Amino acid sequence: PERISMPDIDLDFADTRRDEVLGYVEQKYGKDHVAQIITFGTMAARAAVRDCGRVLGLSYAICDRIAKLIPMFTGLADALEQVPELKELYANNAEIKLVLDTAKKVEHVARHSSTHACGVVISDKPLVEYMPLQFASSDDHSIITQYELHAVEDIGILKMDFLGLRNLTILEDALRIIKETHGVTIDLETIPLDDPATFELLQRGDTTGVFQLESSGMKRYLREL
């Protein structure tokens, strides 16, 4: 009840068959009611410095030197406060000051668009009644929204995540290979949830290739647990 935003509906499929699912949804609800969601790549501080420096005619070496003074995942304003060498260059070199001032203006500006890895919208009316649409690219004529996911939610359209998972493809392939080589059909739905050998594997943290349990943090937590 405390949740204000729309529900988030996530569906996972074998990654080799995600296109089939999208095709099914378009067929069921109508091609004009279904679209994937756009995502925008924005200018980070380092990229903004390199691009502005190049446009302003500075050499690559100087642009690269300035960019490398900016700590990763740090904005220009914070970098100028935190990095003494950058602060000194900004104060004493008019050319570098111009580059950094220009870069500040384009930092966080959308640089390019692409298709969100999993976001899909399905609407009751044709989507053009709610938002502008476009082709994914000049080569790819699949339909995507021109609003990114937060704006899609803000206008009240339900966002769904159709995620293609490589792990599910691996499982599908493994079942097929076992059947072909050993003549045994395994039903994943009937595998017991209290299998001792599985729990021993989890206790060892031997979970490379196990969905959601592959990170070093999860492996450490499983061993401690």
Tab-separated table of C-alpha atoms in Angstrom:
chain	number	residue	atom	x	y	z
A	1	PRO	CA	0.000	0.000	0.000
A	2	GLU	CA	2.899	2.406	0.648
A	3	ARG	CA	4.027	2.204	-2.968
A	4	ILE	CA	3.094	5.317	-4.951
A	5	SER	CA	4.593	4.468	-8.339
A	6	MET	CA	3.139	1.966	-10.790
A	7	PRO	CA	3.977	-1.709	-10.188
A	8	ASP	CA	7.125	-2.990	-11.845
A	9	ILE	CA	6.429	-6.194	-13.770
A	10	ASP	CA	9.518	-8.256	-14.617
A	11	LEU	CA	9.403	-11.294	-16.906
A	12	ASP	CA	12.506	-13.379	-17.660
A	13	PHE	CA	12.958	-15.391	-20.858
A	14	ALA	CA	15.744	-17.309	-22.575
A	15	ASP	CA	17.711	-14.575	-24.340
A	16	THR	CA	17.612	-16.386	-27.693
A	17	ARG	CA	13.788	-16.236	-27.708
A	18	ARG	CA	13.056	-12.721	-26.412
A	19	ASP	CA	12.226	-11.533	-29.933
A	20	GLU	CA	9.549	-14.230	-30.172
A	21	VAL	CA	7.925	-12.923	-26.973
A	22	LEU	CA	7.919	-9.343	-28.295
A	23	GLY	CA	6.383	-10.608	-31.542
A	24	TYR	CA	3.671	-12.447	-29.583
A	25	VAL	CA	2.823	-9.351	-27.521
A	26	GLU	CA	2.591	-7.213	-30.675
A	27	GLN	CA	0.302	-9.803	-32.266
A	28	LYS	CA	-1.916	-10.098	-29.172
A	29	TYR	CA	-2.319	-6.406	-28.276
A	30	GLY	CA	-1.667	-4.776	-31.666
A	31	LYS	CA	1.587	-3.464	-33.105
A	32	ASP	CA	0.492	0.128	-32.476
A	33	HIS	CA	-0.052	-0.617	-28.748
A	34	VAL	CA	3.440	-2.030	-28.019
A	35	ALA	CA	6.874	-0.395	-28.045
A	36	GLN	CA	10.278	-0.809	-26.485
A	37	ILE	CA	11.621	2.072	-24.394
A	38	ILE	CA	14.322	4.519	-25.409
A	39	THR	CA	17.344	5.185	-23.214
A	40	PHE	CA	19.680	8.160	-23.460
A	41	GLY	CA	23.434	8.110	-23.029
A	42	THR	CA	24.569	11.360	-21.409
A	43	MET	CA	27.880	13.228	-21.452
A	44	ALA	CA	29.981	12.337	-18.414
A	45	ALA	CA	32.609	14.812	-17.217
A	46	ARG	CA	35.608	13.127	-18.873
A	47	ALA	CA	33.839	12.688	-22.222
A	48	ALA	CA	32.620	16.302	-22.116
A	49	VAL	CA	36.196	17.562	-21.591
A	50	ARG	CA	37.599	15.414	-24.415
A	51	ASP	CA	34.855	16.444	-26.875
A	52	CYS	CA	34.987	20.154	-26.029
A	53	GLY	CA	38.774	20.194	-26.125
A	54	ARG	CA	38.777	18.585	-29.559
A	55	VAL	CA	36.188	21.058	-30.906
A	56	LEU	CA	38.160	23.998	-29.475
A	57	GLY	CA	41.302	22.788	-31.235
A	58	LEU	CA	43.387	21.509	-28.308
A	59	SER	CA	45.682	18.562	-28.889
A	60	TYR	CA	44.559	15.084	-27.885
A	61	ALA	CA	47.418	14.869	-25.349
A	62	ILE	CA	46.233	17.980	-23.451
A	63	CYS	CA	42.559	16.890	-23.520
A	64	ASP	CA	43.519	13.436	-22.286
A	65	ARG	CA	45.657	14.882	-19.491
A	66	ILE	CA	42.816	17.113	-18.253
A	67	ALA	CA	40.247	14.295	-18.520
A	68	LYS	CA	42.441	11.904	-16.535
A	69	LEU	CA	42.682	14.415	-13.678
A	70	ILE	CA	38.916	14.023	-13.164
A	71	PRO	CA	38.179	11.062	-10.827
A	72	MET	CA	35.833	8.439	-12.280
A	73	PHE	CA	32.115	9.047	-11.583
A	74	THR	CA	32.846	12.611	-10.422
A	75	GLY	CA	31.216	15.744	-11.847
A	76	LEU	CA	33.286	18.667	-13.115
A	77	ALA	CA	32.288	21.001	-10.289
A	78	ASP	CA	33.322	18.430	-7.651
A	79	ALA	CA	36.544	17.603	-9.500
A	80	LEU	CA	37.559	21.276	-9.527
A	81	GLU	CA	37.049	21.348	-5.750
A	82	GLN	CA	38.777	18.039	-4.993
A	83	VAL	CA	41.766	17.954	-7.390
A	84	PRO	CA	44.398	20.654	-6.651
A	85	GLU	CA	46.237	20.212	-9.978
A	86	LEU	CA	42.998	20.652	-11.956
A	87	LYS	CA	42.065	23.681	-9.843
A	88	GLU	CA	45.470	25.245	-10.535
A	89	LEU	CA	45.235	24.656	-14.305
A	90	TYR	CA	41.728	26.178	-14.299
A	91	ALA	CA	42.985	29.278	-12.486
A	92	ASN	CA	46.191	29.834	-14.485
A	93	ASN	CA	45.571	28.554	-18.021
A	94	ALA	CA	42.981	30.492	-20.065
A	95	GLU	CA	42.760	27.778	-22.730
A	96	ILE	CA	42.058	25.014	-20.208
A	97	LYS	CA	39.613	27.280	-18.330
A	98	LEU	CA	37.652	27.737	-21.585
A	99	VAL	CA	37.573	23.961	-22.167
A	100	LEU	CA	36.357	23.246	-18.625
A	101	ASP	CA	33.756	26.051	-18.686
A	102	THR	CA	32.426	24.754	-22.013
A	103	ALA	CA	32.437	21.160	-20.749
A	104	LYS	CA	30.363	22.224	-17.712
A	105	LYS	CA	27.631	23.408	-20.094
A	106	VAL	CA	27.390	20.102	-21.979
A	107	GLU	CA	27.920	17.759	-19.001
A	108	HIS	CA	24.822	15.526	-18.505
A	109	VAL	CA	23.395	16.532	-21.905
A	110	ALA	CA	22.009	13.579	-23.891
A	111	ARG	CA	24.609	12.457	-26.401
A	112	HIS	CA	22.925	9.510	-28.099
A	113	SER	CA	19.900	7.262	-27.783
A	114	SER	CA	19.563	3.494	-27.822
A	115	THR	CA	16.995	0.846	-26.933
A	116	HIS	CA	16.563	-0.047	-23.248
A	117	ALA	CA	17.779	-3.595	-22.560
A	118	CYS	CA	14.391	-4.862	-21.388
A	119	GLY	CA	11.783	-2.077	-21.017
A	120	VAL	CA	8.516	-2.531	-22.942
A	121	VAL	CA	5.234	-0.586	-22.789
A	122	ILE	CA	1.774	-1.963	-23.624
A	123	SER	CA	-1.128	0.514	-23.762
A	124	ASP	CA	-4.905	0.349	-24.001
A	125	LYS	CA	-5.098	2.935	-26.820
A	126	PRO	CA	-2.586	3.302	-29.671
A	127	LEU	CA	0.661	4.587	-28.165
A	128	VAL	CA	0.711	7.680	-30.419
A	129	GLU	CA	-2.183	9.012	-28.306
A	130	TYR	CA	0.160	9.113	-25.295
A	131	MET	CA	3.661	9.824	-26.584
A	132	PRO	CA	5.877	10.333	-29.651
A	133	LEU	CA	7.456	7.214	-31.151
A	134	GLN	CA	10.398	6.565	-33.462
A	135	PHE	CA	12.377	3.831	-35.182
A	136	ALA	CA	15.204	2.415	-33.055
A	137	SER	CA	17.713	3.431	-35.757
A	138	SER	CA	17.983	3.952	-39.496
A	139	ASP	CA	18.725	0.220	-39.863
A	140	ASP	CA	16.442	-1.130	-37.122
A	141	HIS	CA	12.774	-0.319	-37.726
A	142	SER	CA	11.464	-1.693	-34.431
A	143	ILE	CA	9.348	0.945	-32.662
A	144	ILE	CA	10.615	2.654	-29.509
A	145	THR	CA	9.212	5.465	-27.348
A	146	GLN	CA	10.758	8.927	-27.441
A	147	TYR	CA	10.161	9.237	-23.670
A	148	GLU	CA	12.617	7.464	-21.355
A	149	LEU	CA	11.351	5.104	-18.667
A	150	HIS	CA	10.731	7.680	-15.900
A	151	ALA	CA	8.710	9.924	-18.206
A	152	VAL	CA	6.731	6.879	-19.411
A	153	GLU	CA	5.809	6.108	-15.789
A	154	ASP	CA	5.000	9.779	-15.084
A	155	ILE	CA	2.257	9.823	-17.747
A	156	GLY	CA	0.713	6.683	-16.224
A	157	ILE	CA	1.793	4.034	-18.721
A	158	LEU	CA	2.745	0.658	-17.253
A	159	LYS	CA	6.377	-0.291	-17.905
A	160	MET	CA	7.190	-3.967	-18.164
A	161	ASP	CA	10.650	-5.565	-18.198
A	162	PHE	CA	11.013	-8.396	-20.734
A	163	LEU	CA	14.501	-9.562	-19.837
A	164	GLY	CA	16.453	-12.028	-21.957
A	165	LEU	CA	18.555	-14.171	-19.611
A	166	ARG	CA	21.515	-16.174	-20.869
A	167	ASN	CA	21.153	-18.504	-17.845
A	168	LEU	CA	17.739	-19.669	-19.086
A	169	THR	CA	19.190	-20.334	-22.546
A	170	ILE	CA	21.978	-22.389	-20.933
A	171	LEU	CA	19.403	-24.446	-18.997
A	172	GLU	CA	17.321	-24.972	-22.142
A	173	ASP	CA	20.404	-26.105	-24.101
A	174	ALA	CA	21.544	-28.386	-21.256
A	175	LEU	CA	18.160	-30.157	-21.127
A	176	ARG	CA	18.214	-30.666	-24.915
A	177	ILE	CA	21.785	-32.021	-24.896
A	178	ILE	CA	21.043	-34.409	-21.981
A	179	LYS	CA	18.010	-35.739	-23.849
A	180	GLU	CA	19.984	-36.178	-27.099
A	181	THR	CA	23.018	-37.854	-25.498
A	182	HIS	CA	21.449	-39.833	-22.619
A	183	GLY	CA	17.803	-40.173	-23.645
A	184	VAL	CA	16.727	-38.647	-20.310
A	185	THR	CA	14.027	-35.971	-20.095
A	186	ILE	CA	14.448	-33.640	-17.105
A	187	ASP	CA	11.537	-31.485	-15.953
A	188	LEU	CA	12.866	-28.385	-14.155
A	189	GLU	CA	9.500	-27.926	-12.422
A	190	THR	CA	9.856	-31.238	-10.567
A	191	ILE	CA	13.448	-30.847	-9.299
A	192	PRO	CA	13.261	-31.101	-5.447
A	193	LEU	CA	13.889	-27.909	-3.490
A	194	ASP	CA	15.600	-29.784	-0.622
A	195	ASP	CA	18.332	-31.570	-2.613
A	196	PRO	CA	21.315	-32.105	-0.232
A	197	ALA	CA	23.954	-31.954	-3.003
A	198	THR	CA	22.628	-28.554	-4.101
A	199	PHE	CA	22.847	-27.180	-0.567
A	200	GLU	CA	26.396	-28.513	-0.208
A	201	LEU	CA	27.322	-26.649	-3.406
A	202	LEU	CA	25.739	-23.468	-2.033
A	203	GLN	CA	27.557	-23.886	1.316
A	204	ARG	CA	30.884	-24.054	-0.527
A	205	GLY	CA	30.003	-20.847	-2.400
A	206	ASP	CA	30.665	-22.788	-5.597
A	207	THR	CA	28.108	-20.752	-7.517
A	208	THR	CA	29.798	-19.476	-10.678
A	209	GLY	CA	27.110	-19.797	-13.375
A	210	VAL	CA	24.237	-19.825	-10.838
A	211	PHE	CA	21.854	-16.932	-11.529
A	212	GLN	CA	21.983	-14.127	-8.908
A	213	LEU	CA	24.587	-15.971	-6.798
A	214	GLU	CA	27.730	-15.314	-8.866
A	215	SER	CA	29.146	-12.167	-7.257
A	216	SER	CA	31.962	-12.346	-4.722
A	217	GLY	CA	29.645	-10.794	-2.111
A	218	MET	CA	26.955	-13.452	-2.617
A	219	LYS	CA	29.531	-16.265	-2.531
A	220	ARG	CA	30.953	-14.917	0.754
A	221	TYR	CA	27.449	-14.537	2.225
A	222	LEU	CA	26.491	-18.102	1.252
A	223	ARG	CA	29.619	-19.503	2.950
A	224	GLU	CA	28.915	-17.470	6.104
A	225	LEU	CA	25.257	-18.501	6.079
